[in-house]
Structures are given as C-alpha cells and as structure tokens.
Coordinates of C-alpha atoms in Angstrom, one line a residue:
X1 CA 12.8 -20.2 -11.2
X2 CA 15.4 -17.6 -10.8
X3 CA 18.9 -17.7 -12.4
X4 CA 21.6 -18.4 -9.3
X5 CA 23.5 -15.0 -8.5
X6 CA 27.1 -15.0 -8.3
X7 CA 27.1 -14.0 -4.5
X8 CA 24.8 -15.9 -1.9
X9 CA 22.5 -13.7 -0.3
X10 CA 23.1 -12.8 3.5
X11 CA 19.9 -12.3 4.2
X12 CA 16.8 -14.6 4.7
X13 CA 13.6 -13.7 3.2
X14 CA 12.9 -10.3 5.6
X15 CA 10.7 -12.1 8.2
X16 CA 14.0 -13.2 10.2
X17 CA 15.9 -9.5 9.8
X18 CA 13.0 -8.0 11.1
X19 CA 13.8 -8.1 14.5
X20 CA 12.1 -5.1 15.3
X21 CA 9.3 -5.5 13.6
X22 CA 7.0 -6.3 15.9
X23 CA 3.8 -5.3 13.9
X24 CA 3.3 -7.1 10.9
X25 CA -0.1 -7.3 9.0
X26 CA -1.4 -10.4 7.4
X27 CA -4.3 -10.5 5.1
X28 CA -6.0 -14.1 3.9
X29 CA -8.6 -13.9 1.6
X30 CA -12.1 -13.6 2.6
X31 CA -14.2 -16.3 3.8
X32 CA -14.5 -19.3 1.5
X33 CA -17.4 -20.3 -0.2
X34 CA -19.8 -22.4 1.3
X35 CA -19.6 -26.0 1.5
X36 CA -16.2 -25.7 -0.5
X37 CA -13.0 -26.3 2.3
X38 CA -10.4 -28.1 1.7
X39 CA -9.8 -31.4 3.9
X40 CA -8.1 -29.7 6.6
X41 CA -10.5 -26.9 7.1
X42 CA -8.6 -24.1 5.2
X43 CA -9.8 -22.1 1.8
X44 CA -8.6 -22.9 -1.4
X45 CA -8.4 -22.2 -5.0
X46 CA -9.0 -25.5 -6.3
X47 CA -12.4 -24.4 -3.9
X48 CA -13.4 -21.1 -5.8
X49 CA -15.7 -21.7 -8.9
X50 CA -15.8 -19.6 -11.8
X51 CA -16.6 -15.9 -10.9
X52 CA -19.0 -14.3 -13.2
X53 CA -20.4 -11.1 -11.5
X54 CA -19.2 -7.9 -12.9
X55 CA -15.6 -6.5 -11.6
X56 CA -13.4 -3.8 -12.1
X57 CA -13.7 -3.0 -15.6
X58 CA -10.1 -3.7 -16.1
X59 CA -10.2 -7.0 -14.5
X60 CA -9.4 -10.2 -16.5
X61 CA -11.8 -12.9 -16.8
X62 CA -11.5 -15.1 -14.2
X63 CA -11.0 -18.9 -14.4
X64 CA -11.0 -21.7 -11.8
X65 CA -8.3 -20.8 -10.1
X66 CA -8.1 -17.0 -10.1
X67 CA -8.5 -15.5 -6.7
X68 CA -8.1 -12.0 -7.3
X69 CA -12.0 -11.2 -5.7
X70 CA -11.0 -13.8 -2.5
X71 CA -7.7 -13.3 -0.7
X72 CA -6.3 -11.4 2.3
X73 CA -3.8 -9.0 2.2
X74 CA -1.0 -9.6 5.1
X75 CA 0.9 -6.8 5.9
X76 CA 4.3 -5.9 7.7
X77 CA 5.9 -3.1 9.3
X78 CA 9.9 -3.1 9.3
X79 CA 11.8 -0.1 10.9
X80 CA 14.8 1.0 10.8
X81 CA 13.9 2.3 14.5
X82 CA 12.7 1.4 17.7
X83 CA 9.2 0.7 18.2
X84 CA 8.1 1.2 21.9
X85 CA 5.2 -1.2 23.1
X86 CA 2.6 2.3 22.8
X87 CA 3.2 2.7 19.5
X88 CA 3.2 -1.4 18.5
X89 CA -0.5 -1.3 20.4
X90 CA -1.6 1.6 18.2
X91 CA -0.6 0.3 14.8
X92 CA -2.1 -3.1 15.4
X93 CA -5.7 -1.5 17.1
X94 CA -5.5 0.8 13.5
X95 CA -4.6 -2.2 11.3
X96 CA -7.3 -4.3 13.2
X97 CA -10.0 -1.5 12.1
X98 CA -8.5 -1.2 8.8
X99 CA -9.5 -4.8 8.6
X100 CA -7.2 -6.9 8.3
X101 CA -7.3 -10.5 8.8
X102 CA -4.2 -11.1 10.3
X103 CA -0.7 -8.9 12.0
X104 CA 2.0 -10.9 12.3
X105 CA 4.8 -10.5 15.5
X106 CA 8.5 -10.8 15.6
X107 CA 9.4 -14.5 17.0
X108 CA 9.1 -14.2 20.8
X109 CA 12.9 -16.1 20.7
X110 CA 14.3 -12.7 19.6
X111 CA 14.2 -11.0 22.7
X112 CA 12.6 -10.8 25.9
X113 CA 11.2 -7.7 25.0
X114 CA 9.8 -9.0 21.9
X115 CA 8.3 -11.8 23.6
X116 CA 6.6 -9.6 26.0
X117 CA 5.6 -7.2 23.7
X118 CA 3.9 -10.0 21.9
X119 CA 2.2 -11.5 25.0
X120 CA 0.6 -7.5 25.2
X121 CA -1.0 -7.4 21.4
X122 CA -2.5 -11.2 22.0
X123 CA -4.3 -9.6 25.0
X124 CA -5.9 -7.0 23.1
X125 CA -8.4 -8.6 22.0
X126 CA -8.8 -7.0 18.4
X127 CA -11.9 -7.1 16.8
X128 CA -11.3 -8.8 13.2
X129 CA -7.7 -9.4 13.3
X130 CA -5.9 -12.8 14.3
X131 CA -2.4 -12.6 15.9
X132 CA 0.4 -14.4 14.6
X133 CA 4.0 -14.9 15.1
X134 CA 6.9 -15.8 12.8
X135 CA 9.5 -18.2 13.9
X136 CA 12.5 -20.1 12.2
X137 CA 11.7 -24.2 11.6
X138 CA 12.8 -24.9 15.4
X139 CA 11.3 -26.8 18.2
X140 CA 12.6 -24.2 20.5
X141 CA 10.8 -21.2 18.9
X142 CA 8.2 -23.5 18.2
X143 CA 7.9 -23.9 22.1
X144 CA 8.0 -19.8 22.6
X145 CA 5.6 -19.2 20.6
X146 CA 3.0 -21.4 21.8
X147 CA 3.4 -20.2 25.2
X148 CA 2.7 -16.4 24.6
X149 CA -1.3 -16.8 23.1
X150 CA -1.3 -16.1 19.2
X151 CA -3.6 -17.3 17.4
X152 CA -1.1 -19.1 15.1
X153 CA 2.8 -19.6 13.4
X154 CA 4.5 -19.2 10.6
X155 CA 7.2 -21.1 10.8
X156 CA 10.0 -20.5 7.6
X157 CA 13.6 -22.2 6.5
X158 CA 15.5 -21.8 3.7
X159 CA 15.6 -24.2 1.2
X160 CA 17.7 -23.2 -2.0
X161 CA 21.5 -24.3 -1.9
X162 CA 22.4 -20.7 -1.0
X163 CA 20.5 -20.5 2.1
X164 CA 21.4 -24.3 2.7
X165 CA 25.0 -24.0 2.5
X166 CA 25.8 -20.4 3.9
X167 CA 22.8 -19.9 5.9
X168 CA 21.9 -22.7 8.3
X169 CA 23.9 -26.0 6.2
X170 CA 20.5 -28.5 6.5
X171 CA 19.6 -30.9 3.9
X172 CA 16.3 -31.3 2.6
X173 CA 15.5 -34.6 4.4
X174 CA 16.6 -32.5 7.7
X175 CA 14.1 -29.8 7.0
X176 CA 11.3 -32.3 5.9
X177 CA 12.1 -34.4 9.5
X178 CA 11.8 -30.8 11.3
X179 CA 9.3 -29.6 9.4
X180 CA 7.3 -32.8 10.2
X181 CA 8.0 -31.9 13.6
X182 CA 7.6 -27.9 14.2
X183 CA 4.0 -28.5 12.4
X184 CA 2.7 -31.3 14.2
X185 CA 3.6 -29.8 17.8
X186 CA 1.8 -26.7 16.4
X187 CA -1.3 -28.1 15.8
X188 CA -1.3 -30.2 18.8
X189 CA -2.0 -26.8 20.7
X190 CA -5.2 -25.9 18.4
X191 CA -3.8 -23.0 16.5
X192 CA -2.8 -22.2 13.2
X193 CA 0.3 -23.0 11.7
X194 CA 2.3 -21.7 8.0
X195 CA 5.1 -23.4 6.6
X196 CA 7.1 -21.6 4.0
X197 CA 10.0 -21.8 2.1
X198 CA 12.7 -19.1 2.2
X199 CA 14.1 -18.2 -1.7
X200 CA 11.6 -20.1 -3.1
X201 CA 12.3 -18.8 -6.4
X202 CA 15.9 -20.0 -6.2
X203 CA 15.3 -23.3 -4.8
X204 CA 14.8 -27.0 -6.9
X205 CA 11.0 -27.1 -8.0
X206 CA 11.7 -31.1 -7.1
X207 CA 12.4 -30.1 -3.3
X208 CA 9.7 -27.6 -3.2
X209 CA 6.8 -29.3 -4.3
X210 CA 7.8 -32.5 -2.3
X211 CA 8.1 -30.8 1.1
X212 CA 4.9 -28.8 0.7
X213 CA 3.3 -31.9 -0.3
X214 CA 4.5 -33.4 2.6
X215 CA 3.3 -30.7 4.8
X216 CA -0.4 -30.0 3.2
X217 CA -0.9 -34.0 4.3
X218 CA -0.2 -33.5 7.8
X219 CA -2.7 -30.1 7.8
X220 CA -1.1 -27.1 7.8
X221 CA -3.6 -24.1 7.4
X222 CA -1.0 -22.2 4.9
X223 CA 2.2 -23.1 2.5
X224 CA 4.6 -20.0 1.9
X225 CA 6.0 -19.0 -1.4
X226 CA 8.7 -16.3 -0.7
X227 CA 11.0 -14.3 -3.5
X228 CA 13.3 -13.5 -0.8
X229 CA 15.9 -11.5 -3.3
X230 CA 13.0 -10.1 -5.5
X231 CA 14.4 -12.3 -8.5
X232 CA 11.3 -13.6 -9.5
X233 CA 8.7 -11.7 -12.6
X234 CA 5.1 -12.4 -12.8
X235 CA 5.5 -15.0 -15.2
X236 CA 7.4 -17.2 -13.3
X237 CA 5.4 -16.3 -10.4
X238 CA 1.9 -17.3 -12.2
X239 CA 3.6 -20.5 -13.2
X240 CA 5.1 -21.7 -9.5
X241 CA 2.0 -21.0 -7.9
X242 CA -0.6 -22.3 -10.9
X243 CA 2.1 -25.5 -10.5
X244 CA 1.5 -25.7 -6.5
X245 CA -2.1 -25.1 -6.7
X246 CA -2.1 -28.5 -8.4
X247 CA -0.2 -30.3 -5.5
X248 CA -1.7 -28.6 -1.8
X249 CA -5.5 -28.7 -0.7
X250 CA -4.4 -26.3 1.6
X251 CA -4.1 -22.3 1.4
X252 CA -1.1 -20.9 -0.4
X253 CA 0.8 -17.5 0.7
X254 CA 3.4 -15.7 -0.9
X255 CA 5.6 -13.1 -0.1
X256 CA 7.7 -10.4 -2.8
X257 CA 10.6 -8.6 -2.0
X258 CA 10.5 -5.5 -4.6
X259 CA 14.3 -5.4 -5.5
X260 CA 13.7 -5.1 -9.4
X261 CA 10.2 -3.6 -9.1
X262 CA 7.8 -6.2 -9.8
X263 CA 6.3 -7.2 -6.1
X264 CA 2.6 -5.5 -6.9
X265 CA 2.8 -7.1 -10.1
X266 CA 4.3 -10.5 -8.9
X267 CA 1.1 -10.4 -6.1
X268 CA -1.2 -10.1 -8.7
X269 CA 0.0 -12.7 -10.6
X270 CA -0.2 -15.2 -7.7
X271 CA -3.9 -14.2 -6.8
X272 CA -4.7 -15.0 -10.3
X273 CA -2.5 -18.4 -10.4
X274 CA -4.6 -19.5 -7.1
X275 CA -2.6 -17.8 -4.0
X276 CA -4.9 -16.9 -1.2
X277 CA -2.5 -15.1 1.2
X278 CA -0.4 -11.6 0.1
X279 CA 2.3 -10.5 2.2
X280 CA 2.2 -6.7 2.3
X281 CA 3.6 -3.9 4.4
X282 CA 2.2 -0.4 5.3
X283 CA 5.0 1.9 2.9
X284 CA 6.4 -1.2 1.5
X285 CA 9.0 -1.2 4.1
X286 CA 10.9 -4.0 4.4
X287 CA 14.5 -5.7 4.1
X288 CA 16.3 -3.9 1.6
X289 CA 13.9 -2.6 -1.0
X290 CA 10.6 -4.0 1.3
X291 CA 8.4 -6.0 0.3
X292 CA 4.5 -5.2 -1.4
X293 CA 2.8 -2.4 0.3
X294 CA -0.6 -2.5 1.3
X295 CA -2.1 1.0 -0.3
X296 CA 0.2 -0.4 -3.6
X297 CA -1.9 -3.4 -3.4
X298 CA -5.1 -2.2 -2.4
X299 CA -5.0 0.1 -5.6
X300 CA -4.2 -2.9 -8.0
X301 CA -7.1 -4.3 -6.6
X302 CA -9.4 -1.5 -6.3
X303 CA -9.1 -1.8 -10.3
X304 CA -10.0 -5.4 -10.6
X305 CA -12.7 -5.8 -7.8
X306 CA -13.7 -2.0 -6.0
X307 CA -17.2 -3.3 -4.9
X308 CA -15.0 -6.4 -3.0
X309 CA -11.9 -4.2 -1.7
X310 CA -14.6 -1.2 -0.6
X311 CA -16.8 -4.1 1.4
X312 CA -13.5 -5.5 3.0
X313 CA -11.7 -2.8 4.3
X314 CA -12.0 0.8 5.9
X315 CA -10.0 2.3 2.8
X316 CA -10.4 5.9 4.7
X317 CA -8.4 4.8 7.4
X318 CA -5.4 3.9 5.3
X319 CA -3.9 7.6 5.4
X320 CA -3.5 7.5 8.7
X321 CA -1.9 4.1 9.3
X322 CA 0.7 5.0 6.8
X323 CA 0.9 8.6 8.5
X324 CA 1.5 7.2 11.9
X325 CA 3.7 4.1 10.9
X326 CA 6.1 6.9 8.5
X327 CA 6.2 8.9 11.9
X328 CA 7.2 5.9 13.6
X329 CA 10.3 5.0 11.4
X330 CA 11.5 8.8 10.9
X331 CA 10.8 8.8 7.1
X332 CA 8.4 10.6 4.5
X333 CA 5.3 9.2 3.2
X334 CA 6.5 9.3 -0.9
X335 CA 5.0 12.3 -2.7
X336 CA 3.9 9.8 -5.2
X337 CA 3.4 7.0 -3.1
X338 CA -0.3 4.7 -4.1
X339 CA -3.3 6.5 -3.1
X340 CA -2.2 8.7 -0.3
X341 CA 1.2 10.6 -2.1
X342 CA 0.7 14.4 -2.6
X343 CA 0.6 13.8 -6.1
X344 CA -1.7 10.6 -6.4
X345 CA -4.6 12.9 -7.5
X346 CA -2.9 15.8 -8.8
X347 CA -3.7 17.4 -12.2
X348 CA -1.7 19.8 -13.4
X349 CA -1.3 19.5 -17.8
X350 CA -4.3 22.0 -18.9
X351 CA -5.8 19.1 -21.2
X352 CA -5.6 17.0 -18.3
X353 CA -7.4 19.2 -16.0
X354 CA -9.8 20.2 -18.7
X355 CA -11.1 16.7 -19.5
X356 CA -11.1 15.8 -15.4
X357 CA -13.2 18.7 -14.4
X358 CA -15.7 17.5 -17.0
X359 CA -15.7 14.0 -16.3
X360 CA -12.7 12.8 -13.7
X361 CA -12.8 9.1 -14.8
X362 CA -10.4 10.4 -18.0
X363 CA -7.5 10.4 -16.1
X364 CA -8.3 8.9 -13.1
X365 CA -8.5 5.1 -12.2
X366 CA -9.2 5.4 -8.8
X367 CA -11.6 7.7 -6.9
X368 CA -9.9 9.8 -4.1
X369 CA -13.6 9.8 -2.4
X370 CA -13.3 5.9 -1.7
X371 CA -10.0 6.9 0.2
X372 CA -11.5 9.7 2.3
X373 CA -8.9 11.9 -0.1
X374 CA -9.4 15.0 -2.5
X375 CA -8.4 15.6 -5.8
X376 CA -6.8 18.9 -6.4
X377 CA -6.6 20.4 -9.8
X378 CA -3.0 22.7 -10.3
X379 CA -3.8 26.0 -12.1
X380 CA -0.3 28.1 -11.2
X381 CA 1.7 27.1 -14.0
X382 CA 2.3 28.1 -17.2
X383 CA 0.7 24.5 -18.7
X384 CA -2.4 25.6 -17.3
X385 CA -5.8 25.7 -19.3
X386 CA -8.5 28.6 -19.0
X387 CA -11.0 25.8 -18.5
X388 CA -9.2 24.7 -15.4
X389 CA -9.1 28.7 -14.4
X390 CA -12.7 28.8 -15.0
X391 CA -13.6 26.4 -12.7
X392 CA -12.2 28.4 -10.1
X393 CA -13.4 31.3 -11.0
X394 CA -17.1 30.2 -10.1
X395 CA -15.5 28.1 -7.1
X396 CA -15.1 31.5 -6.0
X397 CA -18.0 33.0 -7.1
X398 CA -16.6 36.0 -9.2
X399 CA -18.8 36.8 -12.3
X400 CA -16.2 36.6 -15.5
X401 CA -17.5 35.9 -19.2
X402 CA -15.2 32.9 -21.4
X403 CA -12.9 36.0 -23.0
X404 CA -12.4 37.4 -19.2
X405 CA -10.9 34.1 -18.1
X406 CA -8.8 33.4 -21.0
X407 CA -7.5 37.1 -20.5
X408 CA -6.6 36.4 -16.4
X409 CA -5.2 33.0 -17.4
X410 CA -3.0 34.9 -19.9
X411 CA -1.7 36.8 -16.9
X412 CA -1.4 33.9 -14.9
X413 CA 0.9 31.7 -17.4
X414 CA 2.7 35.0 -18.2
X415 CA 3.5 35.4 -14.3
X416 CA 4.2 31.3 -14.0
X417 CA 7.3 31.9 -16.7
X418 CA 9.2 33.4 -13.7
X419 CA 7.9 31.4 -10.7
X420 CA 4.7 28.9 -9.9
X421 CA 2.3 31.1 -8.6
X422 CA 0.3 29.3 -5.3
X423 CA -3.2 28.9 -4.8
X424 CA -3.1 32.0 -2.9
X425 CA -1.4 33.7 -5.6
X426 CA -3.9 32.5 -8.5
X427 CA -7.2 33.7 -6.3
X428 CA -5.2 37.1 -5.8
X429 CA -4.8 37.8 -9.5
X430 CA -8.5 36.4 -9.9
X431 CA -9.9 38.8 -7.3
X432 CA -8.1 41.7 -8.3
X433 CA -8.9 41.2 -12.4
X434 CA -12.8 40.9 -11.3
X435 CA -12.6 44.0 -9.1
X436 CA -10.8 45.8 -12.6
X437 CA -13.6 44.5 -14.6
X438 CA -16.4 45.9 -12.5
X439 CA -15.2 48.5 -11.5
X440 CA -14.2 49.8 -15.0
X441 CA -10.6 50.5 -14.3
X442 CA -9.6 47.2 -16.7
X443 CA -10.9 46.2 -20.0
X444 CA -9.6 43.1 -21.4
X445 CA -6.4 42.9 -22.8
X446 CA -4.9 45.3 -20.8
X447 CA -2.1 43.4 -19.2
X448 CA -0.2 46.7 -18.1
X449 CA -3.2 48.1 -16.1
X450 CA -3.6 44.7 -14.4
X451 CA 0.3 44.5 -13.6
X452 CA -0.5 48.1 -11.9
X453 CA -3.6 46.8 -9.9
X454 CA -1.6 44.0 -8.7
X455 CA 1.1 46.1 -7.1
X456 CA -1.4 48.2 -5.3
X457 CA -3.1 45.6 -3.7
X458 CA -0.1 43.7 -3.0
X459 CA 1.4 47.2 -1.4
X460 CA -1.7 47.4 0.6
X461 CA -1.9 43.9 1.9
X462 CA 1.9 44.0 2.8
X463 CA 1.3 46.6 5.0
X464 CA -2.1 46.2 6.8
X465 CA -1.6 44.6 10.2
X466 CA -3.1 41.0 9.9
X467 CA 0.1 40.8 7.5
X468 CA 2.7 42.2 9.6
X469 CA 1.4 40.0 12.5
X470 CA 1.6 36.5 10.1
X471 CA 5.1 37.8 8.7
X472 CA 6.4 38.4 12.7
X473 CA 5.0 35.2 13.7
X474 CA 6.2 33.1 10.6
X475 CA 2.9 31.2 10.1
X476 CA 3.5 29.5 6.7
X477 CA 1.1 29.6 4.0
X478 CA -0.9 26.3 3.8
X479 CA -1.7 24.8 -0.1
X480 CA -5.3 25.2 0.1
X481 CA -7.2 22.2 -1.7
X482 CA -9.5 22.5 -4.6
X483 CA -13.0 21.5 -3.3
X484 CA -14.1 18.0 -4.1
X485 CA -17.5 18.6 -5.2
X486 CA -16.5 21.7 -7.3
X487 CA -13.6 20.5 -9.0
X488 CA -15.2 16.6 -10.2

C-alpha cells in the first residue's frame, strides 16, 4: 500500500472531476473461455488456464492467473474544454469502431446537459461497444442513471481515511450498508453494475478486501481497484490485485493515475496479477497527470500479444481518435507520444538507420504498418550515414557508385554543421551531384565545384515562376516521408 502523504488529497480518483467528460472508453478483456464463468456470469482469472501458444517474443511466461492475452482496455476522455454533443457522438461512433468494449459517461446527476447528452450516445446503437455511466455510491445517482438506458454503472466511494474524513466523512460499515444497496437496485433493473474503491492504494487492505468480498457475493459484474494519487509501483500493484484475485469470483478493474510515471507499467502488472479490466484514456488525459493512455497501452501489449491486440482492435484507426480528441481539447498530440508521435518511428543516428534499412526489427519493437503509420529514416544531419543516403539515392532512381555516395554525404554532413538540411534540401544536393557526375562537370572529391553547381541551380529555381508564385502565396514546405516499402 502507499505510504500516507502529509496533505489529504482534494481530489477523488478522476472519474468524479471529470465533469465534462462525457466520453470515456472502457475496455474488458475478451470473451472468456468456454465453460469457465464465474458464479455470477462474469470472466475471471481464477477462470483462465495456463496459456501456452506463442506470444510476443518479449512476453513472460504466463501462469494461472496472468491475463495479459485476455482483458479489455477501458478508456477515458477528460478535457479541459467543452465538449458539444457533435463531437461526444463522433468520439464514441470512432471508439466503438476502434473496438472497444465499453465508453463510459459522466453521471447523468452532474447536469442536465450531461444527462441528456448521455440519453443521445445510449441511442446510438454502437456496434461492439456497451455504454456505461459512472456515478458516486448514492441511491439518487443510482436512480439517474437507470433511467437514461446504459447498459451498466460504475458506481465508486472513497474508502481510505483521507477520502473518509475530508471527502465525504462515511465509515466503512456506512459504505458497506450503501454499497449493499446502490448494487442490489442496479441489478434489479438487468444491467451491469462496478463497484470500486476510490485510493485504493491508500486505504486498510482489512477494509478493502472485506467490502469487495461483500460485494462479489451479492453479484457485481466488476470490483474496482483505483491509485487515485498515482502512489502506487508495479510491485505493489501485482501484489493487491494477485491478493484480490484470491478473494472475488468476479471481474477485477483497475484504474492508474500517472503522477510518478508508472500507470503503463502498473496496468501491466495488474493484467499479469489477474485484473481483467484497464482504465485507459485516448492522450492519457486525465485529472492532473491523466491516467494510462490507450495507444501507451496498446504498445505494451502489442509486445507481449501482437497476434491478440491486431485481432481485437482496428489499430489504424487509433491516429485519428487521438487526432480528433487532441483537436477537441485544444492541445498537441506529443511529438513522442506511443505509436502515433512524430518521432515514434523516426531514425535519425547513421548506425541506427543503417542497421534499420537492412532489417527494421533492430531498432524497432513495433511495426508502424500494424498502425496504418510510416517509418521515416532522417538523412539531413551531420550524424547521418552514407548507407542511409544510399538508400535514397535509388529511392530516387539516380545511378551513383558506393565512392559517389560517400562523396554527396560528405557534402551533406558538411552543409548540416550550419543548419539541418530538409528532405527537400538532401534530394536537391542529390540531384544536382548526379547531374555533375554525368554530365562531367564534377569528379569526386571536388567539394568546391559542387558548392558552385549548387548556387546555380538554387539561383535558377529562385527565380523561375512556379517559385515566385509558392514564395507570394506562402505555401509551406511539407516534410515529405520516406517510402515504406523502400526504406524497410
């Protein structure tokens, strides 16, 4: 468990700030093995037998309880902006062909509007994706939510002294009674219900254990494990879930704020101590820090299990969900955010880009193809390699011998020393040395001729009129993208 912080947090475990988050993802893992439920109909990972077939080759073993190649990824979106209904229908119809399992809605008790908003998604009628909606441990939300047509609740209180002293100043026998209470009136309507805790990680392992034992016997669907602060490590992680595998039949979810860094790493550890249920969010935005983000997680897991991540989601698509949901919240997809950052599948050291254009799986992990991306191999530096040049060089279909190359790539570093010379730039200089060569006005090793070929035909491009015209009109110069077929 964590160590208690000097300050009580003001702040619940993100699901009850998120009052604008009206479009929340949920992922559960896949369906359960045949013939292997637990009593109240739900998945589990006492449930899942040893998995032998071949994984990820940097997958662990697994062992009864592991469920990194079964679990569903539940994702979140939190802004720090105003999401109209429009734009709420289009990241739940994407998320739903993404393929998630579930998208989870702000409580219909925060505003009219949410409510509303939330009666629109359940009408939808999305393809894979179950609605759900998040509520405090209340009969009254309880009551909301029923009415508006998800197809389940997750209902959360807090249970460490923190949260029960500054936050809503319950007992644990009062949260057992209401708990009892919520749950039952839940299922009473047919739907699904979640109970978690709320700074799980800060709370009495005593108290935990006995109200989610109370609550798997009466049949929730889900328990909820939630580092609401981000406190928590993998180790700690591996052990409170391995411990609460051994009490519930039911399906356990967790949830990882990533104020010290370790939410990917604390998900994975939880999938392998028996969780079923990740809570993710497109960006990782969340409270604070946020929380696990999907294309984070999807990458740990694309290492351990591709051939199960590839068959259970429309990894292409994830681009654009995180395009459109960055859009929505006024912010920048991270250049080196998992997957889909500018630089995820940039090479730029001339080793580096040696070694990948002969075999890309030396310094790659992931394959940009699964993600409907390209890699794109930097050559305008002064750390690049003639190798890297090379490759270009028959990209673009100039004939140049090895001692050629290693002469324009001379130029080329020499020219990076005072600024990074573009794509653009590179294929210039490549052009303009082949046209020298064949033309027999440059012999290797002549950098001074070169220099003066280059200032001719940059004088005569400046001034013919397809130039002027871009310069007038401002058009920037696009990055263009190494091939994907050329450069593997």
């Amino acid at each position: 468990m964590c160590p208690p912080a000097d300050v009580p947090p003001a702040n619940g475990n993100g699901h009850e700030e998120m009052v604008l988050v009206d479009t929340h993802e949920t992922a559960r893992p896949a369906i359960p093995p045949a013939n292997q439920t637990a009593p109240n109909g739900s998945s589990n990972g006492h449930a899942h037998p040893p998995t032998n077939k071949a994984k990820g080759p940097y997958s662990r073993a697994s062992d009864f309880l592991s469920n990194t190649s079964n679990w569903k990824a539940k994702g979140e979106q939190f802004a720090n902006a105003f999401f109209t209904l429009e734009t709420k229908i289009k990241i739940a119809k994407m998320l739903d062909d993404f393929g998630v399992e579930y998208i989870e809605l702000t409580s219909p008790a925060a505003s009219p509007e949410s409510r509303a908003h939330c009666e629109a998604i359940c009408k939808l009628g999305l393809k894979k994706t179950k609605i759900l909606t998040h509520i405090r441990c209340h009969m009254d939300d309880a009551r909301l939510a029923v009415e508006t047509g998800v197809d389940g609740v997750d209902v959360v209180i807090g249970t460490s002294s923190f949260l029960r002293e500054h936050s809503h100043g319950k007992d644990m026998a009062w949260i057992t009674k209401t708990a009892i209470e919520v749950i039952e009136f839940v299922k009473s309507k047919g739907i699904e219900i979640r109970f978690s805790s709320e700074d799980s990680f800060r709370s009495e392992l005593p108290d935990l254990l006995s109200i989610y034992r109370t609550v798997d016997k009466i049949g929730v669907n889900r328990v909820g494990v939630a580092d609401t602060v981000g406190c928590a490590d993998p180790r700690q992680v591996y052990d409170l879930v391995r411990t609460l595998r051994g009490v519930v039949s039911c399906d356990i979810e967790t949830h990882f704020h990533n104020d010290t860094g370790c939410a990917i790493a604390n998900a994975y550890a939880a999938l392998e101590a028996g969780a079923t249920h990740i809570d993710t969010s497109v960006l990782g935005i969340g409270e604070r820090n946020g929380i696990t983000p999907l294309g984070g997680l999807i990458a740990r897991m694309m290492v351990a299990d591709p051939d199960y991540v590839k068959a259970k989601y429309n990894l292409p698509m994830l681009r654009e969900i995180e395009n459109l949901v960055a859009e929505a919240v006024e912010i920048q997809v991270p250049f080196n955010n998992y997957i889909t950052g500018f630089c995820a599948f940039t090479h730029k050291a001339g080793i580096h880009a040696k070694a990948i254009l002969a075999n890309p799986s030396t310094y790659e992990i992931l394959n940009p193809a699964d993600f409907g991306m390209t890699r794109y191999v930097s050559i305008g530096h002064r750390l690049t390699g003639w190798n890297a040049v090379k490759s270009r060089v028959e990209q673009l279909n100039l004939n140049l011998n090895d001692e050629q190359v290693k002469d324009a790539t001379a130029k080329i570093k020499e020219l990076a020393d005072v600024r990074t010379q573009s794509m653009e730039d590179v294929d210039m200089i490549l052009r303009v040395y082949h046209t020298g060569i064949h033309s027999g006005d440059l012999k290797v090793g002549q950098s001074a001729v070169l220099d003066r070929l280059l200032e001719k035909h940059i004088a005569s491009r400046d001034s013919s009129p397809d130039r002027r015209e871009k310069d007038v009109n401002g058009t920037p110069a696009k990055r263009p993208r190494v091939d994907e077929a050329t450069t593997a």
